[in-house]
Amino acid sequence: MTALAAASTSTAIEACVVDASVGVKLFLDETLSDAAHALFLTLLTGDSAFIFVPDLFYIECTNVLWKHHRRFGLSRADAEIAVDQLGKLLLRSTPTALLMADAFALAVDYDITTYDAAYAALARRISAPLITADQALLRKLTGSEIDVRWLGEWLPSENGAGNL
């Protein structure tokens, strides 16, 4: 099944795992930033909706902000504000120590980094979709046992839950 075919089978979600490629879009004006804002707004304000992340999410996002400061002109003050706001997101964080063995196995099986595999391991552990804006990760996990979905296919539904 292609990534687009998998994504076109829309189902409402009330919980998901997001990776850093989605999280940084809350703080940087990038393609799909609007979709990331809508996803977070819907899932963080719903009565029973949750966003899960491995704890490395925060440092990965912080590293992207640092790179944008160093290479692309993001001011230090703006980067520091973004880091502060990142730390205030109401996310359900899982220690990577609990995901290491599964992440290693997934990394080997699907030729992905162990960082990316930590998100996939968490998604599999909690039986929730992994939402990503990383096309390479999407390609490598499409057709696997991991429910991976493209951020660009996410749309808010009328009942407050998201559809992917």
XYZ file of N, CA and C in Angstrom, residues 54-111:
174
model
N 8.338 10.147 22.933
C 9.455 9.698 23.759
C 10.154 10.949 24.286
N 10.799 10.863 25.421
C 11.378 12.070 26.013
C 12.449 12.726 25.145
N 13.003 12.026 24.181
C 13.999 12.626 23.302
C 13.386 13.669 22.372
N 12.065 13.700 22.253
C 11.363 14.682 21.432
C 11.806 16.105 21.760
N 11.907 16.401 23.043
C 12.228 17.767 23.473
C 13.623 18.186 23.035
N 14.592 17.317 23.192
C 15.959 17.680 22.836
C 16.140 17.685 21.315
N 15.418 16.804 20.611
C 15.475 16.839 19.147
C 14.907 18.146 18.613
N 13.771 18.569 19.130
C 13.187 19.842 18.709
C 14.110 21.004 19.067
N 14.685 20.958 20.250
C 15.614 22.011 20.677
C 16.818 22.071 19.748
N 17.308 20.924 19.314
C 18.439 20.897 18.395
C 18.082 21.525 17.059
N 16.875 21.278 16.567
C 16.440 21.906 15.312
C 16.376 23.425 15.484
N 15.877 23.880 16.615
C 15.829 25.328 16.876
C 17.241 25.911 16.928
N 18.168 25.199 17.541
C 19.569 25.634 17.583
C 20.133 25.740 16.162
N 19.838 24.736 15.319
C 20.324 24.772 13.934
C 19.755 25.975 13.187
N 18.492 26.259 13.415
C 17.885 27.415 12.743
C 18.485 28.726 13.259
N 18.879 28.749 14.505
C 19.575 29.925 15.041
C 20.948 30.070 14.381
N 21.682 28.978 14.320
C 23.045 29.017 13.778
C 23.089 29.246 12.272
N 22.165 28.624 11.541
C 22.279 28.594 10.077
C 21.274 29.445 9.322
N 20.121 29.702 9.913
C 19.043 30.305 9.129
C 18.497 31.603 9.708
N 19.194 32.204 10.653
C 18.829 33.531 11.117
C 17.761 33.620 12.193
N 17.360 32.509 12.773
C 16.423 32.578 13.896
C 17.147 33.257 15.056
N 16.573 34.324 15.572
C 17.260 35.045 16.640
C 17.370 34.178 17.892
N 18.368 34.453 18.681
C 18.531 33.716 19.937
C 17.315 33.918 20.826
N 16.812 35.145 20.886
C 15.644 35.431 21.730
C 14.432 34.621 21.274
N 14.194 34.570 19.968
C 13.065 33.791 19.457
C 13.262 32.301 19.700
N 14.480 31.828 19.536
C 14.761 30.414 19.806
C 14.546 30.096 21.280
N 14.969 30.982 22.162
C 14.780 30.755 23.601
C 13.300 30.763 23.980
N 12.527 31.629 23.366
C 11.079 31.641 23.606
C 10.473 30.323 23.137
N 10.882 29.860 21.957
C 10.372 28.591 21.428
C 10.729 27.428 22.345
N 11.954 27.399 22.846
C 12.368 26.333 23.766
C 11.524 26.368 25.035
N 11.273 27.552 25.541
C 10.424 27.688 26.732
C 9.019 27.164 26.448
N 8.445 27.533 25.316
C 7.094 27.084 24.960
C 7.061 25.575 24.715
N 8.104 25.054 24.110
C 8.217 23.613 23.874
C 8.106 22.853 25.193
N 8.800 23.334 26.196
C 8.778 22.671 27.506
C 7.440 22.743 28.209
N 6.577 23.636 27.765
C 5.259 23.803 28.391
C 4.144 23.029 27.690
N 4.470 22.363 26.570
C 3.450 21.583 25.881
C 2.965 20.450 26.781
N 1.682 20.208 26.782
C 1.095 19.165 27.623
C 1.105 17.836 26.884
N 2.278 17.240 26.842
C 2.477 15.981 26.138
C 2.685 14.851 27.143
N 2.364 13.649 26.724
C 2.614 12.469 27.556
C 3.950 11.877 27.122
N 4.930 12.030 27.983
C 6.306 11.660 27.658
C 6.668 10.302 28.249
N 7.355 9.494 27.447
C 7.827 8.175 27.867
C 9.352 8.169 27.852
N 9.987 7.695 28.928
C 11.458 7.636 28.933
C 11.992 6.715 27.830
N 13.017 7.165 27.144
C 13.598 6.346 26.081
C 14.197 5.051 26.625
N 14.557 5.037 27.898
C 15.094 3.802 28.489
C 14.088 2.660 28.372
N 12.808 2.980 28.362
C 11.769 1.951 28.235
C 11.560 1.515 26.784
N 12.117 2.267 25.840
C 11.896 2.004 24.419
C 13.132 1.476 23.701
N 14.270 1.450 24.377
C 15.555 1.154 23.729
C 15.573 -0.164 22.966
N 15.175 -1.252 23.606
C 15.260 -2.572 22.958
C 14.366 -2.627 21.727
N 13.130 -2.163 21.854
C 12.223 -2.150 20.709
C 12.723 -1.206 19.626
N 13.256 -0.064 20.018
C 13.768 0.900 19.049
C 14.941 0.306 18.267
N 15.813 -0.394 18.957
C 16.946 -1.007 18.264
C 16.457 -2.026 17.238
N 15.532 -2.876 17.639
C 15.007 -3.897 16.719
C 14.334 -3.251 15.508
N 13.538 -2.228 15.730
C 12.871 -1.540 14.617
C 13.886 -0.836 13.722
N 14.908 -0.239 14.310
C 15.952 0.426 13.527
C 16.637 -0.562 12.590
N 16.953 -1.734 13.104
C 17.605 -2.757 12.285
C 16.644 -3.285 11.224
N 15.408 -3.574 11.618
C 14.432 -4.153 10.695
C 14.060 -3.219 9.543
N 13.990 -1.913 9.807
C 13.487 -0.976 8.795
C 14.533 0.040 8.322
N 15.787 -0.139 8.742
C 16.875 0.734 8.307
C 16.564 2.207 8.588
